[in-house]
PDB file of C-alpha atoms in Angstrom:
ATOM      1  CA  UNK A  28      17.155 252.617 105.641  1.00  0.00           C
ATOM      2  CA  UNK A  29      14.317 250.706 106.120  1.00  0.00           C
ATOM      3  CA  UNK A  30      12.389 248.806 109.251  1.00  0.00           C
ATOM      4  CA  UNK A  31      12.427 245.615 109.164  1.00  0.00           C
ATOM      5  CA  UNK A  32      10.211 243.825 112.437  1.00  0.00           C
ATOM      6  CA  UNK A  33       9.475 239.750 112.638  1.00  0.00           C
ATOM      7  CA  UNK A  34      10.669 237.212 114.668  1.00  0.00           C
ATOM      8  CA  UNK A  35      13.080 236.006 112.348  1.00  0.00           C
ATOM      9  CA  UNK A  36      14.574 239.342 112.718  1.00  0.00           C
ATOM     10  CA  UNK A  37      14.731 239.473 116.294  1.00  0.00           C
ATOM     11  CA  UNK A  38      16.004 236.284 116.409  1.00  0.00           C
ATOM     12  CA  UNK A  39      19.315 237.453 114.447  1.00  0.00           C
ATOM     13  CA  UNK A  40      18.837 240.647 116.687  1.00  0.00           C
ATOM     14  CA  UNK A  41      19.993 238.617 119.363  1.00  0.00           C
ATOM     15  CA  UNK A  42      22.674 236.251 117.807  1.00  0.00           C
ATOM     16  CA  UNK A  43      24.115 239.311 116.561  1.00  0.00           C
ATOM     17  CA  UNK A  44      24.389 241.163 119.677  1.00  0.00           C
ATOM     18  CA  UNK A  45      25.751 237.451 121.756  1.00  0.00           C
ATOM     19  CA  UNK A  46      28.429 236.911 119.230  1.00  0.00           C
ATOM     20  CA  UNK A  47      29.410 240.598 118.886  1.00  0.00           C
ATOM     21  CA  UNK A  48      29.675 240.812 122.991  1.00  0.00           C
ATOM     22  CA  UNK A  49      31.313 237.490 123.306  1.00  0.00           C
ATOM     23  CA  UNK A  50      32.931 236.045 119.892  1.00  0.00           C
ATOM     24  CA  UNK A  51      31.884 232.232 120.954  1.00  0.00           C
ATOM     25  CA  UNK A  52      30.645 229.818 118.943  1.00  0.00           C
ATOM     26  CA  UNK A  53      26.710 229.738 119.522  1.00  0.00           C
ATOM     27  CA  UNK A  54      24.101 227.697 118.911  1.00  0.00           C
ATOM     28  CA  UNK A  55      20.813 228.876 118.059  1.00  0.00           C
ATOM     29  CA  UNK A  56      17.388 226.791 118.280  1.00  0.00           C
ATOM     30  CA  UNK A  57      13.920 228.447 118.278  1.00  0.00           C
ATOM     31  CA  UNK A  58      11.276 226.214 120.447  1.00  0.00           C
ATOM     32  CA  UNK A  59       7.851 226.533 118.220  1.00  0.00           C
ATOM     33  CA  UNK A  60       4.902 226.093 120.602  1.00  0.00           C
ATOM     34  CA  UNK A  61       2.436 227.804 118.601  1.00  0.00           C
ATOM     35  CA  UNK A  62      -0.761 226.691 116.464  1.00  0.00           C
ATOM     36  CA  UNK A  63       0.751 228.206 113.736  1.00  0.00           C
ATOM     37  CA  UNK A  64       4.166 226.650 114.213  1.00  0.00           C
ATOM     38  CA  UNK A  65       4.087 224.716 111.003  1.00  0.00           C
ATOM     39  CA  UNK A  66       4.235 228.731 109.299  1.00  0.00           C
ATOM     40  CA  UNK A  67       7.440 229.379 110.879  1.00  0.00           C
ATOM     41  CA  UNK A  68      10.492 229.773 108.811  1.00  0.00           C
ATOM     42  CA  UNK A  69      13.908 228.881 109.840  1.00  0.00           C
ATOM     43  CA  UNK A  70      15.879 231.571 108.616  1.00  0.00           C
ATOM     44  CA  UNK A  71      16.179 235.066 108.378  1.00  0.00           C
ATOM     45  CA  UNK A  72      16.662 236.470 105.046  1.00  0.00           C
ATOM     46  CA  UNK A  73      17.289 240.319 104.221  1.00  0.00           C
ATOM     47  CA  UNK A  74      17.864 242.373 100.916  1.00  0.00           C
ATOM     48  CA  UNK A  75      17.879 246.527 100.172  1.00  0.00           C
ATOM     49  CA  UNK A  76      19.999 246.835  96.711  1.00  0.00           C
ATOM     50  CA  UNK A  77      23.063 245.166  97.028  1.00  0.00           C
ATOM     51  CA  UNK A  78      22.995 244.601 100.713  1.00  0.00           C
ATOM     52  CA  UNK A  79      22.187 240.988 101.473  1.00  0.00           C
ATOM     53  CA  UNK A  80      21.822 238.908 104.245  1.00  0.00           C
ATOM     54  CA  UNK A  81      21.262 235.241 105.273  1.00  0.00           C
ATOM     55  CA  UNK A  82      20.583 233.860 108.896  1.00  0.00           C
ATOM     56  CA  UNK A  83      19.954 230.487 108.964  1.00  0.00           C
ATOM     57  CA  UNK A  84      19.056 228.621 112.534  1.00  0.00           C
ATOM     58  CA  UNK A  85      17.210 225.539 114.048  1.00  0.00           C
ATOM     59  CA  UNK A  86      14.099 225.046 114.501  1.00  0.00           C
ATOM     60  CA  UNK A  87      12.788 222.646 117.114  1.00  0.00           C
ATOM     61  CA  UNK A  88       8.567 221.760 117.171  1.00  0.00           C
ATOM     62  CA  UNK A  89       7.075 220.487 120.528  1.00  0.00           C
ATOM     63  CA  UNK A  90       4.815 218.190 119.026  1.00  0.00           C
ATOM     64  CA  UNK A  91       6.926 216.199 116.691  1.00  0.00           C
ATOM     65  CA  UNK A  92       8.264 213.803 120.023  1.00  0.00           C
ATOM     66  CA  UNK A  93       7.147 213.044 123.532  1.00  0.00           C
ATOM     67  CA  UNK A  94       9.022 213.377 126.683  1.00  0.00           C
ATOM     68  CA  UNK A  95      10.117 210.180 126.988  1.00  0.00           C
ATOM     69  CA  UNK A  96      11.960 210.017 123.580  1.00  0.00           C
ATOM     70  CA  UNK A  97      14.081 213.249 124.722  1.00  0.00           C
ATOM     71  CA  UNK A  98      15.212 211.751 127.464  1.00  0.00           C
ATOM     72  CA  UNK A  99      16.904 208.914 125.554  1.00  0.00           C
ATOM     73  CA  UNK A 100      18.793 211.658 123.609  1.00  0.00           C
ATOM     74  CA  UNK A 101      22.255 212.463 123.837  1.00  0.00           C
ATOM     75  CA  UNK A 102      21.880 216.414 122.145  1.00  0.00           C
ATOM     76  CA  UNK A 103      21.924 218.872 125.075  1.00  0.00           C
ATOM     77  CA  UNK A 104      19.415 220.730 123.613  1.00  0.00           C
ATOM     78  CA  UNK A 105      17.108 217.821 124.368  1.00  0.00           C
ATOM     79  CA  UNK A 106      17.558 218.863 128.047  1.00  0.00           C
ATOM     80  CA  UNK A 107      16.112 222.455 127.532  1.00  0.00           C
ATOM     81  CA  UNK A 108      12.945 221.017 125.152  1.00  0.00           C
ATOM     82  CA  UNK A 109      12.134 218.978 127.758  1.00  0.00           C
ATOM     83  CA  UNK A 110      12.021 221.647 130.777  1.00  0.00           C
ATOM     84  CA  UNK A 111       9.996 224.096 128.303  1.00  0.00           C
ATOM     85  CA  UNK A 112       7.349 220.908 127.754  1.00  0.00           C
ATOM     86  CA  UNK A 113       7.164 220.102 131.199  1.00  0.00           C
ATOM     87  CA  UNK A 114       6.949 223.776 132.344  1.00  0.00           C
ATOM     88  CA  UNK A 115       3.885 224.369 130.187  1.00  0.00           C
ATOM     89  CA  UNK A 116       2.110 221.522 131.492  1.00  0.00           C
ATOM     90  CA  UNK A 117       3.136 222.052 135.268  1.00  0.00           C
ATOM     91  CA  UNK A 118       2.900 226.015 135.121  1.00  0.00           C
ATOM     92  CA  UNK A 119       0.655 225.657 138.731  1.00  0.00           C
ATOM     93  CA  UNK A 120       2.123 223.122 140.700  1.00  0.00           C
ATOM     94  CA  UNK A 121       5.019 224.328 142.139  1.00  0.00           C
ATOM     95  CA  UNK A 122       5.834 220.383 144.233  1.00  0.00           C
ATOM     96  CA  UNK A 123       6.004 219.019 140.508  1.00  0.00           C
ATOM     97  CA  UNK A 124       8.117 222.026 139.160  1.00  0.00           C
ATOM     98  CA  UNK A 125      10.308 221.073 141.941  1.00  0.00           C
ATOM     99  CA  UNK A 126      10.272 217.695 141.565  1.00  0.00           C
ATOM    100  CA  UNK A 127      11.113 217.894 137.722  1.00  0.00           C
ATOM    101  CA  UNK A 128      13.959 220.722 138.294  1.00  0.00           C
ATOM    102  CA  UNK A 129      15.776 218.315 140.813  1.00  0.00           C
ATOM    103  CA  UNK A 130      15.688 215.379 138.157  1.00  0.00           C
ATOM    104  CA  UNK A 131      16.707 217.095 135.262  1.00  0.00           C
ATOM    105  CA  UNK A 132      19.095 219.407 137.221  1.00  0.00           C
ATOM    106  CA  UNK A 133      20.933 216.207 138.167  1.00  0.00           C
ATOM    107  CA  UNK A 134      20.748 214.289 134.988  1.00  0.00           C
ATOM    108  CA  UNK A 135      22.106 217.229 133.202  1.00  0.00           C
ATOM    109  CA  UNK A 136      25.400 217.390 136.290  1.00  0.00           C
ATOM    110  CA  UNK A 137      25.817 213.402 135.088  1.00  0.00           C
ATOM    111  CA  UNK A 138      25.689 213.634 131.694  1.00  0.00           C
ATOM    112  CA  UNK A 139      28.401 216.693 131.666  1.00  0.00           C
ATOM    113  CA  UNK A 140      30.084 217.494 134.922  1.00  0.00           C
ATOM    114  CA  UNK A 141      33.235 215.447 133.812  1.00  0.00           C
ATOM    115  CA  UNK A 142      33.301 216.153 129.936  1.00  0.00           C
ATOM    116  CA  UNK A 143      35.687 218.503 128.577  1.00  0.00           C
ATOM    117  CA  UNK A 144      34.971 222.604 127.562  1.00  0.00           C
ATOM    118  CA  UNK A 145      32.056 222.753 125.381  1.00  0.00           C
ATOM    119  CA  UNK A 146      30.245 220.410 127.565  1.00  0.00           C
ATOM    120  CA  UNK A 147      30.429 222.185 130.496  1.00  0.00           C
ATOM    121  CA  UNK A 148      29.084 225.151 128.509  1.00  0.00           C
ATOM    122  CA  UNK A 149      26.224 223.052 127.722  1.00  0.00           C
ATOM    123  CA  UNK A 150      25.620 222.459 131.544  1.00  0.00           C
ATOM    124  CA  UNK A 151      25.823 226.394 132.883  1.00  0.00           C
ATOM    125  CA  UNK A 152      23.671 227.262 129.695  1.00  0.00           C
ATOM    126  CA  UNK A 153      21.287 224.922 130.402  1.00  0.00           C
ATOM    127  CA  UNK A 154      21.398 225.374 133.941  1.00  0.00           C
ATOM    128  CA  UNK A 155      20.673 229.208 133.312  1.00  0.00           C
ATOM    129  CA  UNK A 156      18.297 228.506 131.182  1.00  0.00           C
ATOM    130  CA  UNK A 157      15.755 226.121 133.607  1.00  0.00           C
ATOM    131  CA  UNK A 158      16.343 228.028 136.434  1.00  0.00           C
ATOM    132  CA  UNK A 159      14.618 231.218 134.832  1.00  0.00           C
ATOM    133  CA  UNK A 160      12.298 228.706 133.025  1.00  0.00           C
ATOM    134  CA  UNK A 161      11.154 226.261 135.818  1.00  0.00           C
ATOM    135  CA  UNK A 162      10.697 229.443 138.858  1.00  0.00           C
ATOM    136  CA  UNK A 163       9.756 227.708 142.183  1.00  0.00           C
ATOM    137  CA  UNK A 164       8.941 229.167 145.702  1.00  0.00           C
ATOM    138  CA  UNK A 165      12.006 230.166 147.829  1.00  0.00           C
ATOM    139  CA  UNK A 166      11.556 227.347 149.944  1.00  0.00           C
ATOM    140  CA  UNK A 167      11.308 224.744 147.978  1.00  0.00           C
ATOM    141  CA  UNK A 168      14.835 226.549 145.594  1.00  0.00           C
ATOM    142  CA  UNK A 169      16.761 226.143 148.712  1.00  0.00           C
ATOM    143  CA  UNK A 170      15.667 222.236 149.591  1.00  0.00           C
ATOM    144  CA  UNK A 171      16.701 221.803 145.642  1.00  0.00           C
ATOM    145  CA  UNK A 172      20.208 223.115 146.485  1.00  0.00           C
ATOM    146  CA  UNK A 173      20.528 221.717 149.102  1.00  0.00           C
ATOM    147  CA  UNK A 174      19.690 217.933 147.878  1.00  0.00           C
ATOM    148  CA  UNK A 175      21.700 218.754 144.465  1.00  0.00           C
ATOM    149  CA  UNK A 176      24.986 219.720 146.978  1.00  0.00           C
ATOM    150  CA  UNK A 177      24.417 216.114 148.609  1.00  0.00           C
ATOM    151  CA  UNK A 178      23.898 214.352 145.760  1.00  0.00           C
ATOM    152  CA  UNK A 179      26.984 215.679 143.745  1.00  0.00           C
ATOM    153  CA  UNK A 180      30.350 214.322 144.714  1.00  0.00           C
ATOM    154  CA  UNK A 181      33.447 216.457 145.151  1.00  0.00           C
ATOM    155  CA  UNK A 182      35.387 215.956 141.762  1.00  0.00           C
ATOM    156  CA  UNK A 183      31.986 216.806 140.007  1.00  0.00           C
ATOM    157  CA  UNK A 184      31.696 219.988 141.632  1.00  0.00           C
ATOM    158  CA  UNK A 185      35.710 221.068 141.236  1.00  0.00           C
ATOM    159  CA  UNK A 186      34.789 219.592 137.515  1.00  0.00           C
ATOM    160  CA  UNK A 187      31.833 222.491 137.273  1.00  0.00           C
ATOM    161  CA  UNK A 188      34.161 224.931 138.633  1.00  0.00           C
ATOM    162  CA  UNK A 189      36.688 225.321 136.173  1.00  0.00           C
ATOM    163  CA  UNK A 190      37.025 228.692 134.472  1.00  0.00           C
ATOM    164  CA  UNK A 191      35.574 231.754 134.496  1.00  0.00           C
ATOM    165  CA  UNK A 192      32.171 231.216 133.336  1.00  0.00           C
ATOM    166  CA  UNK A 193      29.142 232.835 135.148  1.00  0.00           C
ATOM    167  CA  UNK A 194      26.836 230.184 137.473  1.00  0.00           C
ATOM    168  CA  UNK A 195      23.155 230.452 137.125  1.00  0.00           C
ATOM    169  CA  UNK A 196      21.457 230.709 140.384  1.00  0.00           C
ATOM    170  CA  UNK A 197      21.150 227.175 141.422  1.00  0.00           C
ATOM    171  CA  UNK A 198      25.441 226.478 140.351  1.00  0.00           C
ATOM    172  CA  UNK A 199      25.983 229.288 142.710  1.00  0.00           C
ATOM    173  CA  UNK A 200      24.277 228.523 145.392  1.00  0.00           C
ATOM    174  CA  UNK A 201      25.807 224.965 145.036  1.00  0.00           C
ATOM    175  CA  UNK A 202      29.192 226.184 144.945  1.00  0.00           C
ATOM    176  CA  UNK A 203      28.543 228.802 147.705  1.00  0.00           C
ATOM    177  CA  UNK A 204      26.978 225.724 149.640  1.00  0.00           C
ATOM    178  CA  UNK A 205      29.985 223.338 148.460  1.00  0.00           C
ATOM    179  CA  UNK A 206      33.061 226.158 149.653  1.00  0.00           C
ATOM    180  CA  UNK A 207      31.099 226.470 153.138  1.00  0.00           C
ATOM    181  CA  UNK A 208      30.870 223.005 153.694  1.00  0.00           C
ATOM    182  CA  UNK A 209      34.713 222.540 152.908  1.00  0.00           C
ATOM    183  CA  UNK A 210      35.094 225.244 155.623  1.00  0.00           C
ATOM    184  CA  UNK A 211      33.849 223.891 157.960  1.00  0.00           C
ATOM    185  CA  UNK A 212      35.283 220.431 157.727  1.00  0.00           C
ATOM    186  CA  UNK A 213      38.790 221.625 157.282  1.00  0.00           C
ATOM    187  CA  UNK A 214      37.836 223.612 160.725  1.00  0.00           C
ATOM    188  CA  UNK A 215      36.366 220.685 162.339  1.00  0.00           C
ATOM    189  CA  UNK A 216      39.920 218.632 160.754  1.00  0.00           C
ATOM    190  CA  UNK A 217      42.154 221.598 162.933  1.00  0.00           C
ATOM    191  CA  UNK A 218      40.365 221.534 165.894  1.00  0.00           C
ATOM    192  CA  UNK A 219      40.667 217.386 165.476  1.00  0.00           C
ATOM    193  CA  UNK A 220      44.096 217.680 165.266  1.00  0.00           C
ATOM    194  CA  UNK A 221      44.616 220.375 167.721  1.00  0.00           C
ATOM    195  CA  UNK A 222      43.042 218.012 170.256  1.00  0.00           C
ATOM    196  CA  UNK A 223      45.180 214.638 169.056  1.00  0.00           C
ATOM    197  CA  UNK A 224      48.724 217.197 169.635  1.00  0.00           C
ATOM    198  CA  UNK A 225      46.930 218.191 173.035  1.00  0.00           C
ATOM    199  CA  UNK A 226      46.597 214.199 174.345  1.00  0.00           C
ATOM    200  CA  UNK A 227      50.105 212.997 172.812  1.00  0.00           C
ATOM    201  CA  UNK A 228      51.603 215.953 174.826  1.00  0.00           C
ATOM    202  CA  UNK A 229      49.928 215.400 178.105  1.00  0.00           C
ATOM    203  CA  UNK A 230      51.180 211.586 177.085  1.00  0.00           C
ATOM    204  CA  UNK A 231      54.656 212.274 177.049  1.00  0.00           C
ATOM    205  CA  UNK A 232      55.040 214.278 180.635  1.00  0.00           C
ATOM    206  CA  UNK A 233      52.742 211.040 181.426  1.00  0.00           C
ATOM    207  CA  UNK A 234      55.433 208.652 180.385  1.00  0.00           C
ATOM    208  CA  UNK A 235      58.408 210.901 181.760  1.00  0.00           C
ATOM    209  CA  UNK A 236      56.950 211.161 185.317  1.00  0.00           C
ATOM    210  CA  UNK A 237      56.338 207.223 185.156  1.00  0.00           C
ATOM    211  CA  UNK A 238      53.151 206.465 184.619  1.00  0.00           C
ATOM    212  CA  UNK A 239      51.906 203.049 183.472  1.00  0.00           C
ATOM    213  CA  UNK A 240      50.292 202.646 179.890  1.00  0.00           C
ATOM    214  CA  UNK A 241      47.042 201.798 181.176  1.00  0.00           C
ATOM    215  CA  UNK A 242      47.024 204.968 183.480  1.00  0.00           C
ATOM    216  CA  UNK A 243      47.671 207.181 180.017  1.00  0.00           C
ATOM    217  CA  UNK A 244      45.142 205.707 178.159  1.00  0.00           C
ATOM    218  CA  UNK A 245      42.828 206.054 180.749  1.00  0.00           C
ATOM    219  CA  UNK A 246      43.702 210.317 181.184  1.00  0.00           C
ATOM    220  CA  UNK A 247      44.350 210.799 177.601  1.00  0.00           C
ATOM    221  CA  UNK A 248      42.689 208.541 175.758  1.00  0.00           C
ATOM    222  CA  UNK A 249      45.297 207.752 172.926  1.00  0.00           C
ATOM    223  CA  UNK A 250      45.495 204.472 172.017  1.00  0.00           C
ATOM    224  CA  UNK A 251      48.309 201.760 173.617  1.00  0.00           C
ATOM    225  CA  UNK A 252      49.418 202.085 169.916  1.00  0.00           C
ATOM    226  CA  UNK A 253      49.860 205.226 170.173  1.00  0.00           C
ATOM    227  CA  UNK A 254      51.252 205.389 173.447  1.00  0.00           C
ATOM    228  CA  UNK A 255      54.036 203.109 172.709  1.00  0.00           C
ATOM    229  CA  UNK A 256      55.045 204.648 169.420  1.00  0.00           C
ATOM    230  CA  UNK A 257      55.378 208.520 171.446  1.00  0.00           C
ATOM    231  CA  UNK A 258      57.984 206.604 174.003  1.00  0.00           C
ATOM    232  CA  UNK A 259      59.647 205.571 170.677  1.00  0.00           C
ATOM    233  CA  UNK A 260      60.284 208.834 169.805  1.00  0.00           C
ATOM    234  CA  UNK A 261      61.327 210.286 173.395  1.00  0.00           C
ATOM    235  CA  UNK A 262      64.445 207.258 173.333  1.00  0.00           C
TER     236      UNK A 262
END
């Protein structure tokens, strides 16, 4: 047995050790950033006597198109090239870190919120991958969740849900924000309703013991509406 140490190694290193954990399909892309980028090989190739082995991946280098063209593409991928570009030339402004994260946080939730499986794999991998790539302060990660949970209707969200696959930070803290929200609405519905079944009750000893429509509406405010459809039901 012999060492074997590059970064064409390592790189099949960690395929190896996803695919053996997991058994998904995976895509692998290595971001060049280097001077000597143009050196890099895009495969990994190993022989010792009759052993053999070939691992062949993409390659992706930063200089070959701008920002703007990325953003016209349709590949995923595209997504993650982007927040590594913009990362490296925002490293030490945290307020344009944040602004960038929120854009291309909520471009990414358009483009695959409502497509089908491997899609939405696309979204939580990329989402993983810019929130450990694009680090802001505490307070300005919680005004991003915050404005991404307003910003994202309610089918998207249910849409982001589905199975069982692990949220980065940021899709957790949505969905955390998302399930409280529901909470408290469908508490705020109750206590609505308790209050409605409250008035038409008062209503109806109101309109047994005589009392003129006007009167009710005044004690409980229901509307005359209401009011006459409740002595409907007490014929």
């Amino acid at each position: 047995m012999r060492k074997v140490n590059n970064s064409q190694s390592v790189c099949f290193v960690i395929f190896y050790r996803i695919y053996d954990k997991h058994g998904e399909e995976i895509y692998a892309i290595a971001l060049l950033t280097s001077e000597q980028e143009s050196q890099y090989r895009d495969h990994f190739y190993y022989s010792f006597y009759s052993t053999k082995l070939h691992y062949a991946y993409n390659t992706y280098k930063f200089r070959d198109h701008s920002i703007e063209e990325l953003e016209q593409s349709t590949n995923p991928l595209a997504a993650a090239v982007i927040a590594v570009k913009y990362a490296n030339e925002h490293k030490n402004d945290p307020n344009e870190k944040f602004n960038f994260k929120q854009e291309l946080m909520t471009q990414i939730i358009n483009q695959f919120s409502n497509e089908q499986e491997k899609p939405r794999l696309y979204l939580y991998a990329l989402f993983y991958f810019i929130d450990y790539l694009l680090k802001i302060p505490k307070d300005l990660q919680q005004k991003l969740e915050h404005n991404i949970t307003d910003f994202v209707e309610k089918e998207e969200i249910e849409n982001m849900q589905a199975g069982n696959m692990e949220a980065s930070p940021t899709l957790a803290a949505i969905f955390k924000e998302y399930e409280r929200l529901g909470l408290e609405k469908g508490m705020e519905k109750g206590m609505e309703e308790g209050v409605k079944k409250e008035r038409k009750d008062i209503a109806k000893k109101l309109i047994h013991d005589g009392f003129s429509d006007e009167k009710i509406m005044e004690l409980t405010e229901l509307s005359l509406e209401e009011i006459e459809s409740l002595k409907k039901s007490l014929d």
